[in-house]
Tab-separated table of C-alpha atoms in Angstrom:
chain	number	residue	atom	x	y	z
C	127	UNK	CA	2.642	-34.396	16.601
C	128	UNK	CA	2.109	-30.517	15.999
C	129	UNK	CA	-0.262	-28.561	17.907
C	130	UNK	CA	-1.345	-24.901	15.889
C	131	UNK	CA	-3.321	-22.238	18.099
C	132	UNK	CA	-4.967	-19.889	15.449
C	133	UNK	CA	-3.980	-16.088	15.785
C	134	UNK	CA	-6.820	-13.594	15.330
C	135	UNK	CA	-4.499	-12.863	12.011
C	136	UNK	CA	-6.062	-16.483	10.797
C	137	UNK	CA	-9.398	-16.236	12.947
C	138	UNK	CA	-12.560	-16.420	10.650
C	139	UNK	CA	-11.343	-18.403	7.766
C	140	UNK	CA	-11.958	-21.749	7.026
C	141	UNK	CA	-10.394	-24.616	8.815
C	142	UNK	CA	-9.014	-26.333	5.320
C	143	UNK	CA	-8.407	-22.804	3.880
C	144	UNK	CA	-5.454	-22.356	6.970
C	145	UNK	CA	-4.390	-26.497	6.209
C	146	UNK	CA	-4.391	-25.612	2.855
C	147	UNK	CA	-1.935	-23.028	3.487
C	148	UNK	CA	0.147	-24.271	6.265
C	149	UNK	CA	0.558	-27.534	4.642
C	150	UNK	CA	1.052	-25.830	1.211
C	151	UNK	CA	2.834	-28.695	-0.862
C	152	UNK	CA	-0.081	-31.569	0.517
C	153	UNK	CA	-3.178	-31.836	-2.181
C	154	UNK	CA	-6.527	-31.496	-0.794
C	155	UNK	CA	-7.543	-35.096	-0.505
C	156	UNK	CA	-4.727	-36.021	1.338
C	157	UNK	CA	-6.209	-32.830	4.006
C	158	UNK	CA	-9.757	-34.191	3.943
C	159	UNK	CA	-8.607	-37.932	4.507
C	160	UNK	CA	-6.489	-37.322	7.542
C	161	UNK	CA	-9.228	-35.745	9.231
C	162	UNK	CA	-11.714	-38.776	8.279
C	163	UNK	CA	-8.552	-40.574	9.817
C	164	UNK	CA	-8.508	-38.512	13.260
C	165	UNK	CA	-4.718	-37.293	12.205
C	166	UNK	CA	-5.661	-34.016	11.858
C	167	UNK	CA	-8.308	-32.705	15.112
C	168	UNK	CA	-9.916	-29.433	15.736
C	169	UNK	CA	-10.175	-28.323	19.805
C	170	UNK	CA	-9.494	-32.314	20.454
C	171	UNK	CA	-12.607	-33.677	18.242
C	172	UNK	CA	-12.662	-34.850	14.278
C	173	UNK	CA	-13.219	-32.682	11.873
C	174	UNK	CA	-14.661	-32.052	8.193
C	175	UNK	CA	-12.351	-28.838	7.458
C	176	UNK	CA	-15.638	-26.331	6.740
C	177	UNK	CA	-15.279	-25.183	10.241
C	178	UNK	CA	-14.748	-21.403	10.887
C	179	UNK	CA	-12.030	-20.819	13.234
C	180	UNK	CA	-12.088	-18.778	16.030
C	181	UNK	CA	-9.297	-17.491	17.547
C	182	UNK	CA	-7.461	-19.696	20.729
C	183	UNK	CA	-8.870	-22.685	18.197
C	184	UNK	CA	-6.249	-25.570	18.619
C	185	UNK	CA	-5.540	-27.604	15.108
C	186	UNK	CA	-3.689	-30.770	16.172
C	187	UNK	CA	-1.287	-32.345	13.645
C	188	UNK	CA	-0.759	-36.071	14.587
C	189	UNK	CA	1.804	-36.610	11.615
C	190	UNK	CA	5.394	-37.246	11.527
C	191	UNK	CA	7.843	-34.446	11.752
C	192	UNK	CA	9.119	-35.920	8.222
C	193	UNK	CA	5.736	-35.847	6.840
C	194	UNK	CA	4.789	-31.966	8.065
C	195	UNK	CA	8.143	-30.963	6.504
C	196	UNK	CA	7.577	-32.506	3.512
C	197	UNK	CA	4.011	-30.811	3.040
C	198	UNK	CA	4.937	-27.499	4.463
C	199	UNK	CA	8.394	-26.618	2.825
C	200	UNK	CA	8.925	-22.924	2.672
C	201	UNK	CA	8.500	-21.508	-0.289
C	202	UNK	CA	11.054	-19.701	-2.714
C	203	UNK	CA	10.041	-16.087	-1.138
C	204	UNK	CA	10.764	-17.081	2.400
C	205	UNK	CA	13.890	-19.389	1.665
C	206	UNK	CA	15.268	-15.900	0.739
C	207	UNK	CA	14.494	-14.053	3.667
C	208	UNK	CA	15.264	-16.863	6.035
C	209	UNK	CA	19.129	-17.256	4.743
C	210	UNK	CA	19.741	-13.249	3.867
C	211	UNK	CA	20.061	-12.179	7.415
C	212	UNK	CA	19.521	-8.672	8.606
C	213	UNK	CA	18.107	-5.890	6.243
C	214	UNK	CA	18.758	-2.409	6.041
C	215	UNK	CA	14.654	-1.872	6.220
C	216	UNK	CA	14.822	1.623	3.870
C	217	UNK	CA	11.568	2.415	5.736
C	218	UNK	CA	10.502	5.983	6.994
C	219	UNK	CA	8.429	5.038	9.526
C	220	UNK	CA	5.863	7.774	10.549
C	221	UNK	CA	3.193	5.605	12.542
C	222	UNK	CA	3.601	1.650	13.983
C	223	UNK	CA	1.444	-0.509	16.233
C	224	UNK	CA	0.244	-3.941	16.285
C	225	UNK	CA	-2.630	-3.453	13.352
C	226	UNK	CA	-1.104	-0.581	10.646
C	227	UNK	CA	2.016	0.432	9.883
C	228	UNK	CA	2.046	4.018	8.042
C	229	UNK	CA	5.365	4.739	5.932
C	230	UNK	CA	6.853	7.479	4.122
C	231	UNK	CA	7.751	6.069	0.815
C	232	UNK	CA	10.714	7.969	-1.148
C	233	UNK	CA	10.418	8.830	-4.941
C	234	UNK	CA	11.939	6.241	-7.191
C	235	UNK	CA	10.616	3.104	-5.046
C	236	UNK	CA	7.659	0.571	-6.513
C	237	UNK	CA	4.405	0.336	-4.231
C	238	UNK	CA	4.090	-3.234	-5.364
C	239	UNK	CA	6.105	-5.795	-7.626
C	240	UNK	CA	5.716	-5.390	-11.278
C	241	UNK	CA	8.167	-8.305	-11.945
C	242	UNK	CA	9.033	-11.365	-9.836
C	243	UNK	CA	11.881	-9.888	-9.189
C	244	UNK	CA	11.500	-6.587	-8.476
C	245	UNK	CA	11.954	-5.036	-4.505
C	246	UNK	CA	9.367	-3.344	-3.882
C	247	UNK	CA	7.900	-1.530	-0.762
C	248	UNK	CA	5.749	-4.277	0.390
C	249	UNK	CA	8.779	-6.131	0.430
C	250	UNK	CA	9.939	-3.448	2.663
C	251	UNK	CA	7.711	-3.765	4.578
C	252	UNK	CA	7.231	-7.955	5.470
C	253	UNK	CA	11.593	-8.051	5.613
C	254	UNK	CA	11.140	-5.109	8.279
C	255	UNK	CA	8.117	-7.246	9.895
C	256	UNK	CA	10.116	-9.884	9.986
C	257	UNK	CA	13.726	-8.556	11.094
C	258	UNK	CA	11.955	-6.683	13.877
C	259	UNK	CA	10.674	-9.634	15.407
C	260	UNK	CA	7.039	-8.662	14.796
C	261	UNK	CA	6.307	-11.459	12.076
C	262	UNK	CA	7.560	-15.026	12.566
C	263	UNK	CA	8.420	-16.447	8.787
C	264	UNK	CA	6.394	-19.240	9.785
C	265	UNK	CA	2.765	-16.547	9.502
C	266	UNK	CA	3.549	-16.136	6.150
C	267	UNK	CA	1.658	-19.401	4.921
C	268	UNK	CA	-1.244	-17.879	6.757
C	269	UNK	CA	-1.165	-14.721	6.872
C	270	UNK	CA	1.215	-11.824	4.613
C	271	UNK	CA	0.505	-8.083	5.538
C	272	UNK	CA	0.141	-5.744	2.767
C	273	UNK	CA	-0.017	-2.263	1.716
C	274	UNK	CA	-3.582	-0.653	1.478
C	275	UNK	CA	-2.597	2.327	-1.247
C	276	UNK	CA	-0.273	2.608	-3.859
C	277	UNK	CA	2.124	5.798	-4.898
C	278	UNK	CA	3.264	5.909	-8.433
C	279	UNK	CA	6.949	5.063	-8.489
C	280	UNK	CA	7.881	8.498	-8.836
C	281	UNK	CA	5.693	9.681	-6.558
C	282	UNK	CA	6.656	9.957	-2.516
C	283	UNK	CA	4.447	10.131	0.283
C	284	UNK	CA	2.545	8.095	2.705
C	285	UNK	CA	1.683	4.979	2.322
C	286	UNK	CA	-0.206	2.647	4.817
C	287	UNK	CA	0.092	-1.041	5.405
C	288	UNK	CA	-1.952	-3.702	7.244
C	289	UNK	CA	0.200	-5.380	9.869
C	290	UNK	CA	-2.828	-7.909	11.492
C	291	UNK	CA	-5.656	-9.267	9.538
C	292	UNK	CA	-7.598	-7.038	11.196
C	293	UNK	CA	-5.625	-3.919	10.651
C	294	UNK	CA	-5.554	-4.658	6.596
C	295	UNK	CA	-9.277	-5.594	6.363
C	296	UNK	CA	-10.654	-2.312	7.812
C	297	UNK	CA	-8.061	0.287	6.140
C	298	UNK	CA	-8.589	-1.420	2.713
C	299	UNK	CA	-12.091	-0.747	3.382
C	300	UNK	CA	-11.538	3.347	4.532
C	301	UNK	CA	-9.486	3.933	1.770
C	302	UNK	CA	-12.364	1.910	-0.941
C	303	UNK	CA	-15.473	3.782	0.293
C	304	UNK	CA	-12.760	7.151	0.822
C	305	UNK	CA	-14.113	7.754	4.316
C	306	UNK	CA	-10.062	8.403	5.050
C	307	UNK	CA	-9.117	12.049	3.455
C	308	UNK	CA	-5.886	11.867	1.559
C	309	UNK	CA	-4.098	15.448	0.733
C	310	UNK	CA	-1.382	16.006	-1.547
C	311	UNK	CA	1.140	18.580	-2.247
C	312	UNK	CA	3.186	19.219	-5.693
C	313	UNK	CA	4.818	21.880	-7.323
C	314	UNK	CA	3.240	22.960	-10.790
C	315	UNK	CA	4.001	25.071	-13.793
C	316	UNK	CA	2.059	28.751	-13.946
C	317	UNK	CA	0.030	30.900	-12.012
C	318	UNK	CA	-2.721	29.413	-9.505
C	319	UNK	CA	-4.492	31.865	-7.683
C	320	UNK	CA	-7.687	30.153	-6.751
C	321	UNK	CA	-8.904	27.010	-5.419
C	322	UNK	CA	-10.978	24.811	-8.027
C	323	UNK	CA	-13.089	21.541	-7.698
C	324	UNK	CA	-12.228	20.107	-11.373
C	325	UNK	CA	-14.267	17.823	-13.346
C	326	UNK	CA	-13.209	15.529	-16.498
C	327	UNK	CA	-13.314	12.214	-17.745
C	328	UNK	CA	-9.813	9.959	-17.668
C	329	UNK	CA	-9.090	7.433	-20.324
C	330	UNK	CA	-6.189	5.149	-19.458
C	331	UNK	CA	-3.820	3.392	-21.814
C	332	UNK	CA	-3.093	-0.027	-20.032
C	333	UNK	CA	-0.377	-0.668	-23.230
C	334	UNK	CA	1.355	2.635	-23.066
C	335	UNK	CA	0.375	2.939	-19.117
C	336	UNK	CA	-0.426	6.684	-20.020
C	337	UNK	CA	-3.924	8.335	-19.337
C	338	UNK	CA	-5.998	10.940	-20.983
C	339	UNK	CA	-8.205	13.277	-19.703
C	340	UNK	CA	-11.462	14.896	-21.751
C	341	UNK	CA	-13.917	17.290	-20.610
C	342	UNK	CA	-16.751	15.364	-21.370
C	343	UNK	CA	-17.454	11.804	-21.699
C	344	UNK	CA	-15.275	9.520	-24.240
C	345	UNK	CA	-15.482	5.809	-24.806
C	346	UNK	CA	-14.180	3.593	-22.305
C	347	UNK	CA	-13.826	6.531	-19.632
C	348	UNK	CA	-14.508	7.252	-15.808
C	349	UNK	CA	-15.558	10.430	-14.329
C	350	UNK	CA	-12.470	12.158	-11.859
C	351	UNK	CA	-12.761	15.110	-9.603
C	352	UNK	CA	-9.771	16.615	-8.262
C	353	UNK	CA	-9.661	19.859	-5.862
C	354	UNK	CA	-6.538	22.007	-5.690
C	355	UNK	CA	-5.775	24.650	-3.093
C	356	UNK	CA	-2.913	27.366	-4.102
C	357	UNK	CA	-0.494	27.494	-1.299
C	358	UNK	CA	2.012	30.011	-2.598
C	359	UNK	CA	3.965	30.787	-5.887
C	360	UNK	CA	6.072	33.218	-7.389
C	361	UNK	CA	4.483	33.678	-10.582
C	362	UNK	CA	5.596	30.926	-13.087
C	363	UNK	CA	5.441	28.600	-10.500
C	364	UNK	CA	2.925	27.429	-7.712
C	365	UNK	CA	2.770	25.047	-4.802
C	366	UNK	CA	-0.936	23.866	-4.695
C	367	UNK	CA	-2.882	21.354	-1.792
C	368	UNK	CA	-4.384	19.084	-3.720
C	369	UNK	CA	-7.345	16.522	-3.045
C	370	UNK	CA	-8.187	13.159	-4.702
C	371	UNK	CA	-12.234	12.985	-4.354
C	372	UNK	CA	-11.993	10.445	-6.949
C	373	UNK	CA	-8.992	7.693	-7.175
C	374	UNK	CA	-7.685	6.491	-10.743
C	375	UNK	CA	-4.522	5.925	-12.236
C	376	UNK	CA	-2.552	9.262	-12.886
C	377	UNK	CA	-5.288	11.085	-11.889
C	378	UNK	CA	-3.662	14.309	-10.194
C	379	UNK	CA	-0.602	14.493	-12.896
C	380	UNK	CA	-2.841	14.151	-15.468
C	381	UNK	CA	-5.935	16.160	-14.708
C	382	UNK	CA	-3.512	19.157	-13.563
C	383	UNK	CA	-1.545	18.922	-16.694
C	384	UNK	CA	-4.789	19.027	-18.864
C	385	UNK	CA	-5.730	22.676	-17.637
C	386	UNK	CA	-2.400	23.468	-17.936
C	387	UNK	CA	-0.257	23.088	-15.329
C	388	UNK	CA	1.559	19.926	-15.380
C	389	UNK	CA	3.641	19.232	-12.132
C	390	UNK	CA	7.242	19.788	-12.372
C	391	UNK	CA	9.286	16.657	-13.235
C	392	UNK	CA	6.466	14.843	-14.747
C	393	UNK	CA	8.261	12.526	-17.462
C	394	UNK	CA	4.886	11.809	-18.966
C	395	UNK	CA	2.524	14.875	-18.533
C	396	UNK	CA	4.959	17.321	-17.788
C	397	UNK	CA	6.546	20.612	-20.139
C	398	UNK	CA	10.029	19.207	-21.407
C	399	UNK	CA	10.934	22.178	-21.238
C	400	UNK	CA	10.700	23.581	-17.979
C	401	UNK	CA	11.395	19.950	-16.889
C	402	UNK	CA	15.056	20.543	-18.442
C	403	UNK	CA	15.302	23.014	-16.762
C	404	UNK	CA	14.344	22.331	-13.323
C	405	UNK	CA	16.739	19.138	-14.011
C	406	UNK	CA	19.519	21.151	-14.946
C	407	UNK	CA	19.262	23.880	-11.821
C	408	UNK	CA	18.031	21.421	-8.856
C	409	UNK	CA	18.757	18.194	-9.810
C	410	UNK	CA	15.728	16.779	-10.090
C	411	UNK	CA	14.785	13.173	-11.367
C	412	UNK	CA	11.022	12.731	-10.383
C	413	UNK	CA	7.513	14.561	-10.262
C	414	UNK	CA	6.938	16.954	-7.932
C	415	UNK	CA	4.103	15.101	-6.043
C	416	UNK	CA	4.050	14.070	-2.362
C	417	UNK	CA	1.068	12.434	-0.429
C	418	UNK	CA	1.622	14.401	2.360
C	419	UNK	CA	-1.428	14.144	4.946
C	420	UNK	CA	-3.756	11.228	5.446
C	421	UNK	CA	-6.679	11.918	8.118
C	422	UNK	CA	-8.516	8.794	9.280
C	423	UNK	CA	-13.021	8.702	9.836
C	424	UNK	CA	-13.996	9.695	13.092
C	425	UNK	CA	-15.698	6.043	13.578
C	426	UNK	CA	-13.535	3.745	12.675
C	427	UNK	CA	-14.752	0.490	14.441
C	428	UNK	CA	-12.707	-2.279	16.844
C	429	UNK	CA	-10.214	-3.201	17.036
C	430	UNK	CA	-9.324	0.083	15.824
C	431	UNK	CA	-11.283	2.221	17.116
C	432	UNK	CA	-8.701	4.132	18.880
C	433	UNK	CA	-7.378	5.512	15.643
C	434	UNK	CA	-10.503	7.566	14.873
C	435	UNK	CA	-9.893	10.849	13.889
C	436	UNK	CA	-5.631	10.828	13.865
C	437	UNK	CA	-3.929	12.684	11.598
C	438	UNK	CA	-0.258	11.734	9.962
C	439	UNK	CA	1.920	13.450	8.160
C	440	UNK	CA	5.322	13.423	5.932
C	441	UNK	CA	6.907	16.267	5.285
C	442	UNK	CA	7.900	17.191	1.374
C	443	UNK	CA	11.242	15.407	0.813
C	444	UNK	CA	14.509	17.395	0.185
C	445	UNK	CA	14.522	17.838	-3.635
C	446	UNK	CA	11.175	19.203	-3.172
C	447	UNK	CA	12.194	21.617	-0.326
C	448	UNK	CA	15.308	22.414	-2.778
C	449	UNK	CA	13.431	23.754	-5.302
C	450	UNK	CA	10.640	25.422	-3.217
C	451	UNK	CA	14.295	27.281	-2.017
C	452	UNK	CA	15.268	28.058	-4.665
C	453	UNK	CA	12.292	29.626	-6.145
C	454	UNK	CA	11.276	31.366	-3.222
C	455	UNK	CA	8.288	29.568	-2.600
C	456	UNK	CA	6.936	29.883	0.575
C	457	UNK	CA	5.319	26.447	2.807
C	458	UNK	CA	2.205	26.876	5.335
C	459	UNK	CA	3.768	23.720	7.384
């Protein structure tokens, strides 16, 4: 016999929903007739399995140790991390507690998987979970924490995760209805001497994963508004503040490249040219874009209430500072 006490990270779901998962290789007749059977209980009494759980529920197992192996064999994912031992986590941890975890992601690193076998910060981010003690394996079937934004590949900056159920429910829904403020910095080609709310209509290529941006509507488009804030320059070249008031695909590279001035490094909206250059002279392998400041709403409710307000920030990695250096381009932070 097994005895399960549900988490508040698997409060609120249905009781065959959690089965379901937790015995992951046993079909859903075989769930429903061991609780007809009395094998399976809920707080000590039979159960149907449309029960909502609360948390401090207790699920009794009265099966085998044979048979809840055999239904509940790991799968390939956590096989892997069970037998690899230790990670170096690769994590630049700028916030941590029990609901969010808030990271600085460097350029060059995937938000999320493209292919099966790709590592990817989310990955990250469950191996550090687990290594640190703050995730048993076990959760996984139930439970598997997640990022709440994505950062181009190329792009660096903060990213934030939910760590409890809890925690991932209410910052995927701050970031949706963009009551949390995200700021941006990058490094762009020409003179900016004002700041400018922007207005266009982006077109994206799923094929090609490119986008396009028009100044009025085009088939298949959505409307984008992006505000930019010059920060300092030194003629050809100018570090701007930038703010996504709308959130699609590309948005910032593209939209700043279609008034002309693409960031610097930008492989796909970017000048070649000055690209070569800035390759050549600072090394530099990646767009010149950094999600630098997040600021949270100022009522976010329980069990997070506590966060209301906070601000976190990542400072602009080193190839960034290098050519900001090297240009003589002057930072407010």
């Amino acid at each position: 016999m097994q005895m399960l006490t549900v988490t508040a990270n698997e409060a609120g779901q249905r009781l065959d929903k959690l089965l379901g998962k937790y015995l992951n290789q046993a079909g859903k007749g075989f769930l429903y007739k061991m609780m007809r059977k009395k094998n399976i209980t809920l707080n000590g009494k039979k159960c149907s399995g449309d029960e909502r759980l609360s948390e401090g529920d207790e699920i009794r197992l009265f099966l085998s140790d044979e048979t809840i192996e055999k239904f509940s064999s790991a799968s390939a994912g956590e096989r892997r991390r069970s037998q690899s031992g230790v990670r170096k986590p690769c994590l630049d941890i700028i916030y941590e507690d029990s609901h969010i975890l808030i990271v600085n992601k460097p350029a060059g690193m995937l938000s999320q998987k493209a292919k099966p076998e790709d590592m990817s910060l989310n990955e990250h981010i469950l191996n550090y979970l687990i290594d640190s003690g703050h995730l048993p394996i076990s959760q996984l079937r139930t439970f598997k924490p997640s990022i709440c934004n994505r950062l181009d590949r190329n792009t660096s900056g903060l990213v934030t995760a939910g760590v409890s159920l809890a925690g991932l429910q209410i910052m995927n829904g701050v970031f949706k209805d963009r009551s949390l403020h995200k700021y941006y910095r990058c490094l762009v080609k020409g003179q900016v001497k004002e700041k400018q709310l922007i207005a266009g209509f982006l077109k994206k290529d799923e094929a090609a994963n490119t986008v396009t941006v028009y100044p009025t509507e085009a088939e298949c488009s959505v409307p984008i508004l992006t505000e930019y804030v010059p920060i300092s320059g030194n003629g050809r070249i100018t570090l701007l503040q930038v703010t996504l008031i709308t959130g699609r695909s590309h948005q910032i590279r593209a939209h700043l490249a279609s008034i002309g001035h693409p960031i610097l490094g930008d492989s796909k909206y970017g000048d070649p040219r000055l690209n070569d250059e800035m390759r050549e002279k600072y090394k530099i392998r990646s767009q010149l874009l950094h999600s630098w400041k997040l600021e949270l709403p100022e009522d976010l409710p329980e069990p997070l209430h506590y966060l209301s307000g906070k601000v976190f920030m990542a400072p602009v990695p080193g190839h960034f500072q290098r050519v900001m250096k090297g240009e003589g381009i002057a930072s407010d932070s």
